[in-house]
Amino acid sequence: GVLHNPRRFNKRKRIYSYDLFLLERMEHFLDASEGGGIGSVFPRFLELNRDFLDYIVPIPGDFLKMTWRGDPIELMFIDLSKTWDLNRHLLLKFFPHLIPGKSIIFQQDYVHVGEYWISLTMEHLAPYFEPLYHVFGGTGVYRLVKPIPEEVLRQDLSKLPLEQVDRYYENARA
C-alpha cells in the first residue's frame, strides 16, 4: 500500500518490524533448505523485503527490552503477543501512542487457543475500541475511539477475578 500511495515520499522508514528473527518452534513454516529450524531468519527477511527496505525499519531483538520512540502510531499489526509478558509490554509501551479516532490495530492471533489473553485484553479494552471486523479464524481489527487511561493499561489481566474473565470471554464469543 505504501508503494501505491501518491504521498509515499513522506512514508520513508515508516513501517517498524519488531521480531526476534530467530527460528523457535516455527520449523513447520519452512522448507528444509531454510536452515533446518535453527538460527536467524533476519538475512532471509532482508532478502524477501529488499524492494521495500526504504520503508521498513527492521528491529531485531528481544521486544521486552524495547520501547517506542514516541511518535503517534496510526496502524499497528500485532503478531507478537505470544506470552502474557509480551502482551503486557505492548500495552504499556506502545498503546499509549495510539491516536484516538484514527489508529487501527490488527490483532493477528485474536482467535487462537494458545494465546487466549489476546481476546481477554481486547474485551478489557472494549470501551476504548470500536471493532471493525474479524477475519474468520484469526485476526480482529479495531479502531481506537478514545484515549485509554494509564491505569487501565497497567492492570494485570492475568489476575482478573474469574467472574470478570468469564464475562469477557462471553462477550468475545458473541
GROMACS .gro file of N, CA and C in nm:
model
  522
    1GLY      N    1   0.080  -0.119   0.000
    1GLY     CA    2   0.000   0.000   0.000
    1GLY      C    3   0.084   0.126   0.000
    2VAL      N    4   0.197   0.123   0.072
    2VAL     CA    5   0.283   0.241   0.078
    2VAL      C    6   0.335   0.275  -0.062
    3LEU      N    7   0.370   0.175  -0.140
    3LEU     CA    8   0.424   0.199  -0.274
    3LEU      C    9   0.321   0.264  -0.367
    4HIS      N   10   0.194   0.236  -0.345
    4HIS     CA   11   0.088   0.290  -0.430
    4HIS      C   12   0.030   0.421  -0.377
    5ASN      N   13   0.076   0.465  -0.263
    5ASN     CA   14   0.029   0.589  -0.204
    5ASN      C   15   0.097   0.707  -0.275
    6PRO      N   16   0.020   0.798  -0.334
    6PRO     CA   17   0.081   0.910  -0.406
    6PRO      C   18   0.166   0.999  -0.315
    7ARG      N   19   0.145   0.992  -0.185
    7ARG     CA   20   0.224   1.072  -0.091
    7ARG      C   21   0.334   0.989  -0.025
    8ARG      N   22   0.378   0.883  -0.091
    8ARG     CA   23   0.473   0.791  -0.030
    8ARG      C   24   0.608   0.854   0.001
    9PHE      N   25   0.642   0.965  -0.064
    9PHE     CA   26   0.770   1.029  -0.035
    9PHE      C   27   0.777   1.069   0.112
   10ASN      N   28   0.661   1.084   0.177
   10ASN     CA   29   0.657   1.116   0.320
   10ASN      C   30   0.655   0.990   0.406
   11LYS      N   31   0.658   0.874   0.345
   11LYS     CA   32   0.639   0.750   0.419
   11LYS      C   33   0.768   0.670   0.438
   12ARG      N   34   0.882   0.725   0.402
   12ARG     CA   35   1.008   0.653   0.415
   12ARG      C   36   1.031   0.614   0.561
   13LYS      N   37   1.074   0.491   0.578
   13LYS     CA   38   1.107   0.437   0.710
   13LYS      C   39   0.992   0.457   0.808
   14ARG      N   40   0.872   0.423   0.763
   14ARG     CA   41   0.754   0.441   0.846
   14ARG      C   42   0.696   0.310   0.898
   15ILE      N   43   0.748   0.197   0.848
   15ILE     CA   44   0.698   0.067   0.891
   15ILE      C   45   0.805   0.006   0.981
   16TYR      N   46   0.770  -0.017   1.106
   16TYR     CA   47   0.864  -0.075   1.202
   16TYR      C   48   0.827  -0.220   1.224
   17SER      N   49   0.925  -0.307   1.208
   17SER     CA   50   0.902  -0.450   1.222
   17SER      C   51   0.988  -0.504   1.336
   18TYR      N   52   0.922  -0.535   1.448
   18TYR     CA   53   0.990  -0.588   1.566
   18TYR      C   54   0.983  -0.740   1.561
   19ASP      N   55   1.096  -0.806   1.578
   19ASP     CA   56   1.097  -0.952   1.575
   19ASP      C   57   1.229  -1.002   1.632
   20LEU      N   58   1.224  -1.120   1.690
   20LEU     CA   59   1.350  -1.186   1.728
   20LEU      C   60   1.427  -1.229   1.604
   21PHE      N   61   1.353  -1.257   1.497
   21PHE     CA   62   1.411  -1.309   1.373
   21PHE      C   63   1.489  -1.438   1.400
   22LEU      N   64   1.441  -1.515   1.495
   22LEU     CA   65   1.500  -1.645   1.526
   22LEU      C   66   1.396  -1.752   1.507
   23LEU      N   67   1.443  -1.868   1.464
   23LEU     CA   68   1.353  -1.982   1.448
   23LEU      C   69   1.331  -2.045   1.584
   24GLU      N   70   1.210  -2.039   1.629
   24GLU     CA   71   1.172  -2.103   1.756
   24GLU      C   72   1.035  -2.165   1.739
   25ARG      N   73   1.030  -2.295   1.735
   25ARG     CA   74   0.905  -2.369   1.721
   25ARG      C   75   0.829  -2.330   1.595
   26MET      N   76   0.897  -2.285   1.491
   26MET     CA   77   0.832  -2.242   1.368
   26MET      C   78   0.883  -2.320   1.247
   27GLU      N   79   0.954  -2.427   1.272
   27GLU     CA   80   1.016  -2.503   1.165
   27GLU      C   81   0.914  -2.551   1.062
   28HIS      N   82   0.792  -2.575   1.105
   28HIS     CA   83   0.688  -2.625   1.015
   28HIS      C   84   0.651  -2.525   0.905
   29PHE      N   85   0.694  -2.398   0.920
   29PHE     CA   86   0.667  -2.298   0.817
   29PHE      C   87   0.776  -2.291   0.710
   30LEU      N   88   0.886  -2.361   0.732
   30LEU     CA   89   1.000  -2.351   0.641
   30LEU      C   90   1.027  -2.483   0.572
   31ASP      N   91   1.086  -2.475   0.454
   31ASP     CA   92   1.129  -2.599   0.392
   31ASP      C   93   1.271  -2.630   0.440
   32ALA      N   94   1.317  -2.748   0.415
   32ALA     CA   95   1.446  -2.795   0.467
   32ALA      C   96   1.563  -2.708   0.422
   33SER      N   97   1.551  -2.639   0.311
   33SER     CA   98   1.661  -2.557   0.261
   33SER      C   99   1.681  -2.428   0.340
   34GLU      N  100   1.592  -2.398   0.433
   34GLU     CA  101   1.600  -2.270   0.505
   34GLU      C  102   1.654  -2.285   0.646
   35GLY      N  103   1.757  -2.363   0.663
   35GLY     CA  104   1.828  -2.366   0.789
   35GLY      C  105   1.795  -2.479   0.883
   36GLY      N  106   1.702  -2.563   0.848
   36GLY     CA  107   1.673  -2.678   0.934
   36GLY      C  108   1.617  -2.645   1.070
   37GLY      N  109   1.561  -2.525   1.088
   37GLY     CA  110   1.495  -2.494   1.214
   37GLY      C  111   1.584  -2.433   1.320
   38ILE      N  112   1.700  -2.382   1.283
   38ILE     CA  113   1.786  -2.317   1.381
   38ILE      C  114   1.837  -2.185   1.324
   39GLY      N  115   1.875  -2.095   1.412
   39GLY     CA  116   1.941  -1.973   1.370
   39GLY      C  117   1.849  -1.859   1.335
   40SER      N  118   1.908  -1.758   1.274
   40SER     CA  119   1.840  -1.633   1.243
   40SER      C  120   1.777  -1.638   1.104
   41VAL      N  121   1.658  -1.580   1.092
   41VAL     CA  122   1.594  -1.562   0.962
   41VAL      C  123   1.605  -1.417   0.917
   42PHE      N  124   1.684  -1.338   0.988
   42PHE     CA  125   1.699  -1.197   0.953
   42PHE      C  126   1.754  -1.177   0.812
   43PRO      N  127   1.858  -1.250   0.771
   43PRO     CA  128   1.904  -1.234   0.632
   43PRO      C  129   1.795  -1.266   0.530
   44ARG      N  130   1.713  -1.367   0.560
   44ARG     CA  131   1.603  -1.403   0.471
   44ARG      C  132   1.497  -1.292   0.467
   45PHE      N  133   1.468  -1.233   0.582
   45PHE     CA  134   1.375  -1.120   0.589
   45PHE      C  135   1.424  -1.005   0.500
   46LEU      N  136   1.552  -0.972   0.513
   46LEU     CA  137   1.609  -0.864   0.432
   46LEU      C  138   1.602  -0.897   0.283
   47GLU      N  139   1.630  -1.022   0.250
   47GLU     CA  140   1.625  -1.065   0.109
   47GLU      C  141   1.482  -1.054   0.054
   48LEU      N  142   1.385  -1.105   0.129
   48LEU     CA  143   1.246  -1.104   0.081
   48LEU      C  144   1.190  -0.963   0.071
   49ASN      N  145   1.240  -0.873   0.152
   49ASN     CA  146   1.187  -0.736   0.156
   49ASN      C  147   1.281  -0.634   0.094
   50ARG      N  148   1.378  -0.679   0.017
   50ARG     CA  149   1.480  -0.588  -0.037
   50ARG      C  150   1.420  -0.470  -0.115
   51ASP      N  151   1.308  -0.490  -0.183
   51ASP     CA  152   1.247  -0.382  -0.261
   51ASP      C  153   1.172  -0.280  -0.174
   52PHE      N  154   1.158  -0.311  -0.045
   52PHE     CA  155   1.078  -0.227   0.042
   52PHE      C  156   1.156  -0.170   0.160
   53LEU      N  157   1.287  -0.193   0.163
   53LEU     CA  158   1.365  -0.152   0.279
   53LEU      C  159   1.377   0.000   0.296
   54ASP      N  160   1.338   0.077   0.194
   54ASP     CA  161   1.330   0.222   0.211
   54ASP      C  162   1.215   0.259   0.305
   55TYR      N  163   1.120   0.168   0.322
   55TYR     CA  164   1.001   0.197   0.401
   55TYR      C  165   0.998   0.122   0.534
   56ILE      N  166   1.077   0.016   0.545
   56ILE     CA  167   1.074  -0.071   0.663
   56ILE      C  168   1.196  -0.045   0.751
   57VAL      N  169   1.171  -0.040   0.881
   57VAL     CA  170   1.278  -0.034   0.980
   57VAL      C  171   1.273  -0.166   1.056
   58PRO      N  172   1.355  -0.264   1.017
   58PRO     CA  173   1.355  -0.390   1.092
   58PRO      C  174   1.428  -0.371   1.225
   59ILE      N  175   1.366  -0.422   1.331
   59ILE     CA  176   1.423  -0.406   1.464
   59ILE      C  177   1.435  -0.545   1.527
   60PRO      N  178   1.550  -0.610   1.506
   60PRO     CA  179   1.569  -0.743   1.563
   60PRO      C  180   1.604  -0.735   1.712
   61GLY      N  181   1.557  -0.834   1.786
   61GLY     CA  182   1.593  -0.841   1.927
   61GLY      C  183   1.476  -0.875   2.016
   62ASP      N  184   1.502  -0.867   2.144
   62ASP     CA  185   1.404  -0.900   2.248
   62ASP      C  186   1.308  -0.784   2.267
   63PHE      N  187   1.185  -0.804   2.229
   63PHE     CA  188   1.083  -0.699   2.237
   63PHE      C  189   1.065  -0.647   2.380
   64LEU      N  190   1.087  -0.733   2.478
   64LEU     CA  191   1.069  -0.691   2.617
   64LEU      C  192   1.171  -0.586   2.660
   65LYS      N  193   1.275  -0.568   2.582
   65LYS     CA  194   1.377  -0.467   2.612
   65LYS      C  195   1.363  -0.343   2.524
   66MET      N  196   1.253  -0.336   2.449
   66MET     CA  197   1.234  -0.227   2.354
   66MET      C  198   1.120  -0.136   2.398
   67THR      N  199   1.122  -0.017   2.343
   67THR     CA  200   1.017   0.079   2.368
   67THR      C  201   0.988   0.152   2.239
   68TRP      N  202   0.885   0.236   2.240
   68TRP     CA  203   0.852   0.314   2.122
   68TRP      C  204   0.914   0.452   2.137
   69ARG      N  205   0.951   0.512   2.026
   69ARG     CA  206   1.023   0.640   2.028
   69ARG      C  207   0.934   0.760   2.054
   70GLY      N  208   0.806   0.741   2.057
   70GLY     CA  209   0.717   0.848   2.097
   70GLY      C  210   0.627   0.905   1.990
   71ASP      N  211   0.651   0.878   1.862
   71ASP     CA  212   0.563   0.928   1.756
   71ASP      C  213   0.427   0.860   1.764
   72PRO      N  214   0.321   0.928   1.720
   72PRO     CA  215   0.189   0.864   1.717
   72PRO      C  216   0.190   0.743   1.622
   73ILE      N  217   0.112   0.643   1.658
   73ILE     CA  218   0.104   0.519   1.580
   73ILE      C  219  -0.033   0.514   1.513
   74GLU      N  220  -0.034   0.512   1.378
   74GLU     CA  221  -0.159   0.508   1.303
   74GLU      C  222  -0.211   0.367   1.285
   75LEU      N  223  -0.126   0.276   1.242
   75LEU     CA  224  -0.163   0.136   1.218
   75LEU      C  225  -0.068   0.047   1.296
   76MET      N  226  -0.124  -0.054   1.361
   76MET     CA  227  -0.040  -0.148   1.436
   76MET      C  228  -0.089  -0.290   1.407
   77PHE      N  229  -0.005  -0.366   1.339
   77PHE     CA  230  -0.034  -0.507   1.313
   77PHE      C  231   0.041  -0.586   1.419
   78ILE      N  232  -0.035  -0.657   1.504
   78ILE     CA  233   0.023  -0.725   1.620
   78ILE      C  234   0.025  -0.876   1.598
   79ASP      N  235   0.145  -0.930   1.595
   79ASP     CA  236   0.164  -1.075   1.586
   79ASP      C  237   0.277  -1.114   1.680
   80LEU      N  238   0.285  -1.048   1.794
   80LEU     CA  239   0.392  -1.081   1.887
   80LEU      C  240   0.344  -1.104   2.029
   81SER      N  241   0.216  -1.098   2.052
   81SER     CA  242   0.163  -1.118   2.187
   81SER      C  243   0.158  -1.266   2.222
   82LYS      N  244   0.272  -1.331   2.209
   82LYS     CA  245   0.280  -1.477   2.227
   82LYS      C  246   0.284  -1.520   2.372
   83THR      N  247   0.307  -1.424   2.463
   83THR     CA  248   0.307  -1.454   2.607
   83THR      C  249   0.237  -1.340   2.680
   84TRP      N  250   0.200  -1.366   2.805
   84TRP     CA  251   0.141  -1.261   2.888
   84TRP      C  252   0.237  -1.142   2.896
   85ASP      N  253   0.367  -1.170   2.917
   85ASP     CA  254   0.466  -1.063   2.932
   85ASP      C  255   0.478  -0.978   2.807
   86LEU      N  256   0.483  -1.042   2.690
   86LEU     CA  257   0.492  -0.966   2.565
   86LEU      C  258   0.368  -0.880   2.545
   87ASN      N  259   0.252  -0.936   2.574
   87ASN     CA  260   0.126  -0.863   2.561
   87ASN      C  261   0.124  -0.742   2.654
   88ARG      N  262   0.163  -0.762   2.777
   88ARG     CA  263   0.164  -0.652   2.876
   88ARG      C  264   0.262  -0.542   2.834
   89HIS      N  265   0.380  -0.582   2.787
   89HIS     CA  266   0.481  -0.485   2.742
   89HIS      C  267   0.426  -0.402   2.626
   90LEU      N  268   0.361  -0.467   2.533
   90LEU     CA  269   0.300  -0.398   2.419
   90LEU      C  270   0.199  -0.294   2.468
   91LEU      N  271   0.114  -0.334   2.561
   91LEU     CA  272   0.013  -0.242   2.613
   91LEU      C  273   0.077  -0.120   2.680
   92LEU      N  274   0.178  -0.144   2.762
   92LEU     CA  275   0.239  -0.037   2.839
   92LEU      C  276   0.326   0.057   2.757
   93LYS      N  277   0.398   0.002   2.660
   93LYS     CA  278   0.498   0.082   2.587
   93LYS      C  279   0.450   0.136   2.452
   94PHE      N  280   0.350   0.072   2.392
   94PHE     CA  281   0.309   0.111   2.257
   94PHE      C  282   0.166   0.166   2.251
   95PHE      N  283   0.072   0.106   2.324
   95PHE     CA  284  -0.067   0.151   2.317
   95PHE      C  285  -0.085   0.298   2.357
   96PRO      N  286  -0.006   0.354   2.450
   96PRO     CA  287  -0.024   0.496   2.481
   96PRO      C  288   0.002   0.589   2.362
   97HIS      N  289   0.062   0.539   2.255
   97HIS     CA  290   0.094   0.620   2.139
   97HIS      C  291  -0.009   0.607   2.026
   98LEU      N  292  -0.116   0.532   2.052
   98LEU     CA  293  -0.224   0.521   1.954
   98LEU      C  294  -0.303   0.653   1.951
   99ILE      N  295  -0.365   0.682   1.838
   99ILE     CA  296  -0.433   0.809   1.816
   99ILE      C  297  -0.585   0.786   1.822
  100PRO      N  298  -0.651   0.842   1.925
  100PRO     CA  299  -0.797   0.825   1.933
  100PRO      C  300  -0.866   0.877   1.806
  101GLY      N  301  -0.961   0.797   1.757
  101GLY     CA  302  -1.035   0.832   1.638
  101GLY      C  303  -0.965   0.799   1.508
  102LYS      N  304  -0.840   0.756   1.514
  102LYS     CA  305  -0.764   0.732   1.392
  102LYS      C  306  -0.693   0.596   1.391
  103SER      N  307  -0.625   0.561   1.499
  103SER     CA  308  -0.543   0.440   1.499
  103SER      C  309  -0.625   0.314   1.482
  104ILE      N  310  -0.571   0.224   1.401
  104ILE     CA  311  -0.633   0.094   1.378
  104ILE      C  312  -0.531  -0.012   1.417
  105ILE      N  313  -0.578  -0.109   1.495
  105ILE     CA  314  -0.490  -0.221   1.531
  105ILE      C  315  -0.546  -0.350   1.473
  106PHE      N  316  -0.455  -0.437   1.436
  106PHE     CA  317  -0.486  -0.569   1.383
  106PHE      C  318  -0.431  -0.670   1.482
  107GLN      N  319  -0.519  -0.739   1.553
  107GLN     CA  320  -0.477  -0.842   1.648
  107GLN      C  321  -0.474  -0.975   1.573
  108GLN      N  322  -0.358  -1.011   1.521
  108GLN     CA  323  -0.346  -1.125   1.430
  108GLN      C  324  -0.390  -1.257   1.494
  109ASP      N  325  -0.364  -1.274   1.622
  109ASP     CA  326  -0.399  -1.400   1.688
  109ASP      C  327  -0.520  -1.386   1.781
  110TYR      N  328  -0.613  -1.299   1.746
  110TYR     CA  329  -0.730  -1.277   1.831
  110TYR      C  330  -0.801  -1.408   1.861
  111VAL      N  331  -0.817  -1.492   1.762
  111VAL     CA  332  -0.881  -1.622   1.781
  111VAL      C  333  -0.772  -1.728   1.774
  112HIS      N  334  -0.712  -1.754   1.887
  112HIS     CA  335  -0.605  -1.854   1.892
  112HIS      C  336  -0.606  -1.918   2.029
  113VAL      N  337  -0.626  -2.047   2.033
  113VAL     CA  338  -0.641  -2.118   2.160
  113VAL      C  339  -0.517  -2.105   2.248
  114GLY      N  340  -0.400  -2.090   2.187
  114GLY     CA  341  -0.276  -2.081   2.264
  114GLY      C  342  -0.247  -1.943   2.318
  115GLU      N  343  -0.319  -1.842   2.271
  115GLU     CA  344  -0.295  -1.704   2.315
  115GLU      C  345  -0.428  -1.639   2.357
  116TYR      N  346  -0.493  -1.703   2.450
  116TYR     CA  347  -0.626  -1.664   2.495
  116TYR      C  348  -0.628  -1.525   2.557
  117TRP      N  349  -0.515  -1.474   2.604
  117TRP     CA  350  -0.510  -1.342   2.668
  117TRP      C  351  -0.535  -1.229   2.569
  118ILE      N  352  -0.522  -1.257   2.439
  118ILE     CA  353  -0.544  -1.151   2.340
  118ILE      C  354  -0.691  -1.111   2.336
  119SER      N  355  -0.781  -1.208   2.328
  119SER     CA  356  -0.923  -1.174   2.329
  119SER      C  357  -0.962  -1.116   2.465
  120LEU      N  358  -0.904  -1.167   2.572
  120LEU     CA  359  -0.929  -1.113   2.705
  120LEU      C  360  -0.886  -0.965   2.710
  121THR      N  361  -0.770  -0.936   2.655
  121THR     CA  362  -0.721  -0.798   2.650
  121THR      C  363  -0.815  -0.707   2.574
  122MET      N  364  -0.858  -0.751   2.457
  122MET     CA  365  -0.944  -0.666   2.375
  122MET      C  366  -1.082  -0.646   2.439
  123GLU      N  367  -1.131  -0.744   2.512
  123GLU     CA  368  -1.257  -0.725   2.585
  123GLU      C  369  -1.237  -0.628   2.701
  124HIS      N  370  -1.122  -0.636   2.766
  124HIS     CA  371  -1.090  -0.542   2.873
  124HIS      C  372  -1.084  -0.399   2.819
  125LEU      N  373  -1.035  -0.385   2.696
  125LEU     CA  374  -1.021  -0.253   2.633
  125LEU      C  375  -1.141  -0.215   2.547
  126ALA      N  376  -1.248  -0.293   2.551
  126ALA     CA  377  -1.365  -0.270   2.465
  126ALA      C  378  -1.422  -0.129   2.476
  127PRO      N  379  -1.424  -0.065   2.593
  127PRO     CA  380  -1.478   0.072   2.598
  127PRO      C  381  -1.397   0.173   2.517
  128TYR      N  382  -1.277   0.136   2.476
  128TYR     CA  383  -1.187   0.229   2.408
  128TYR      C  384  -1.171   0.198   2.259
  129PHE      N  385  -1.222   0.083   2.216
  129PHE     CA  386  -1.205   0.041   2.078
  129PHE      C  387  -1.338   0.011   2.013
  130GLU      N  388  -1.345   0.040   1.885
  130GLU     CA  389  -1.459   0.002   1.802
  130GLU      C  390  -1.415  -0.118   1.718
  131PRO      N  391  -1.484  -0.233   1.732
  131PRO     CA  392  -1.449  -0.345   1.644
  131PRO      C  393  -1.490  -0.313   1.501
  132LEU      N  394  -1.399  -0.331   1.408
  132LEU     CA  395  -1.428  -0.304   1.267
  132LEU      C  396  -1.467  -0.431   1.195
  133TYR      N  397  -1.389  -0.536   1.211
  133TYR     CA  398  -1.424  -0.666   1.154
  133TYR      C  399  -1.330  -0.772   1.207
  134HIS      N  400  -1.372  -0.896   1.185
  134HIS     CA  401  -1.290  -1.011   1.223
  134HIS      C  402  -1.270  -1.098   1.100
  135VAL      N  403  -1.149  -1.139   1.079
  135VAL     CA  404  -1.119  -1.235   0.974
  135VAL      C  405  -1.146  -1.372   1.034
  136PHE      N  406  -1.230  -1.451   0.970
  136PHE     CA  407  -1.270  -1.580   1.025
  136PHE      C  408  -1.148  -1.662   1.068
  137GLY      N  409  -1.149  -1.705   1.194
  137GLY     CA  410  -1.045  -1.792   1.245
  137GLY      C  411  -0.918  -1.724   1.290
  138GLY      N  412  -0.917  -1.590   1.294
  138GLY     CA  413  -0.789  -1.529   1.329
  138GLY      C  414  -0.795  -1.385   1.374
  139THR      N  415  -0.776  -1.295   1.282
  139THR     CA  416  -0.748  -1.155   1.312
  139THR      C  417  -0.872  -1.074   1.350
  140GLY      N  418  -0.856  -0.992   1.455
  140GLY     CA  419  -0.955  -0.893   1.492
  140GLY      C  420  -0.901  -0.755   1.459
  141VAL      N  421  -0.984  -0.669   1.404
  141VAL     CA  422  -0.942  -0.535   1.363
  141VAL      C  423  -1.026  -0.432   1.438
  142TYR      N  424  -0.957  -0.333   1.496
  142TYR     CA  425  -1.023  -0.236   1.584
  142TYR      C  426  -0.973  -0.095   1.558
  143ARG      N  427  -1.060   0.003   1.583
  143ARG     CA  428  -1.021   0.144   1.581
  143ARG      C  429  -1.029   0.197   1.724
  144LEU      N  430  -0.925   0.269   1.763
  144LEU     CA  431  -0.926   0.334   1.894
  144LEU      C  432  -1.021   0.453   1.887
  145VAL      N  433  -1.120   0.459   1.978
  145VAL     CA  434  -1.218   0.567   1.973
  145VAL      C  435  -1.194   0.673   2.080
  146LYS      N  436  -1.124   0.637   2.187
  146LYS     CA  437  -1.094   0.736   2.290
  146LYS      C  438  -0.968   0.692   2.364
  147PRO      N  439  -0.900   0.787   2.428
  147PRO     CA  440  -0.775   0.753   2.497
  147PRO      C  441  -0.796   0.647   2.605
  148ILE      N  442  -0.698   0.562   2.620
  148ILE     CA  443  -0.702   0.458   2.723
  148ILE      C  444  -0.627   0.510   2.845
  149PRO      N  445  -0.695   0.519   2.959
  149PRO     CA  446  -0.625   0.566   3.081
  149PRO      C  447  -0.509   0.473   3.117
  150GLU      N  448  -0.404   0.532   3.167
  150GLU     CA  449  -0.285   0.455   3.203
  150GLU      C  450  -0.318   0.344   3.303
  151GLU      N  451  -0.407   0.371   3.397
  151GLU     CA  452  -0.440   0.268   3.497
  151GLU      C  453  -0.508   0.146   3.434
  152VAL      N  454  -0.580   0.167   3.324
  152VAL     CA  455  -0.642   0.056   3.252
  152VAL      C  456  -0.535  -0.029   3.185
  153LEU      N  457  -0.436   0.037   3.123
  153LEU     CA  458  -0.327  -0.036   3.057
  153LEU      C  459  -0.239  -0.107   3.159
  154ARG      N  460  -0.227  -0.052   3.278
  154ARG     CA  461  -0.138  -0.110   3.380
  154ARG      C  462  -0.201  -0.230   3.453
  155GLN      N  463  -0.330  -0.246   3.442
  155GLN     CA  464  -0.396  -0.354   3.515
  155GLN      C  465  -0.342  -0.488   3.470
  156ASP      N  466  -0.307  -0.573   3.566
  156ASP     CA  467  -0.255  -0.706   3.536
  156ASP      C  468  -0.372  -0.799   3.505
  157LEU      N  469  -0.394  -0.824   3.376
  157LEU     CA  470  -0.510  -0.902   3.333
  157LEU      C  471  -0.500  -1.048   3.375
  158SER      N  472  -0.382  -1.096   3.404
  158SER     CA  473  -0.368  -1.236   3.448
  158SER      C  474  -0.423  -1.255   3.590
  159LYS      N  475  -0.453  -1.146   3.657
  159LYS     CA  476  -0.504  -1.154   3.795
  159LYS      C  477  -0.650  -1.107   3.807
  160LEU      N  478  -0.719  -1.098   3.695
  160LEU     CA  479  -0.860  -1.059   3.700
  160LEU      C  480  -0.943  -1.165   3.772
  161PRO      N  481  -1.048  -1.125   3.841
  161PRO     CA  482  -1.138  -1.222   3.904
  161PRO      C  483  -1.201  -1.313   3.798
  162LEU      N  484  -1.220  -1.438   3.832
  162LEU     CA  485  -1.273  -1.537   3.738
  162LEU      C  486  -1.407  -1.493   3.679
  163GLU      N  487  -1.492  -1.431   3.759
  163GLU     CA  488  -1.623  -1.386   3.709
  163GLU      C  489  -1.605  -1.284   3.596
  164GLN      N  490  -1.509  -1.195   3.611
  164GLN     CA  491  -1.484  -1.095   3.508
  164GLN      C  492  -1.425  -1.159   3.383
  165VAL      N  493  -1.336  -1.255   3.401
  165VAL     CA  494  -1.278  -1.329   3.288
  165VAL      C  495  -1.389  -1.399   3.210
  166ASP      N  496  -1.478  -1.465   3.283
  166ASP     CA  497  -1.591  -1.534   3.218
  166ASP      C  498  -1.678  -1.436   3.138
  167ARG      N  499  -1.705  -1.321   3.196
  167ARG     CA  500  -1.786  -1.219   3.129
  167ARG      C  501  -1.716  -1.170   3.001
  168TYR      N  502  -1.586  -1.147   3.010
  168TYR     CA  503  -1.509  -1.104   2.893
  168TYR      C  504  -1.514  -1.210   2.783
  169TYR      N  505  -1.499  -1.337   2.820
  169TYR     CA  506  -1.500  -1.442   2.717
  169TYR      C  507  -1.638  -1.461   2.657
  170GLU      N  508  -1.742  -1.442   2.736
  170GLU     CA  509  -1.878  -1.447   2.680
  170GLU      C  510  -1.897  -1.334   2.579
  171ASN      N  511  -1.847  -1.215   2.611
  171ASN     CA  512  -1.857  -1.104   2.517
  171ASN      C  513  -1.775  -1.132   2.391
  172ALA      N  514  -1.657  -1.189   2.407
  172ALA     CA  515  -1.573  -1.221   2.292
  172ALA      C  516  -1.639  -1.325   2.203
  173ARG      N  517  -1.700  -1.424   2.265
  173ARG     CA  518  -1.768  -1.530   2.190
  173ARG      C  519  -1.884  -1.473   2.108
  174ALA      N  520  -1.953  -1.375   2.167
  174ALA     CA  521  -2.067  -1.313   2.097
  174ALA      C  522  -2.019  -1.237   1.974
   0.00000   0.00000   0.00000
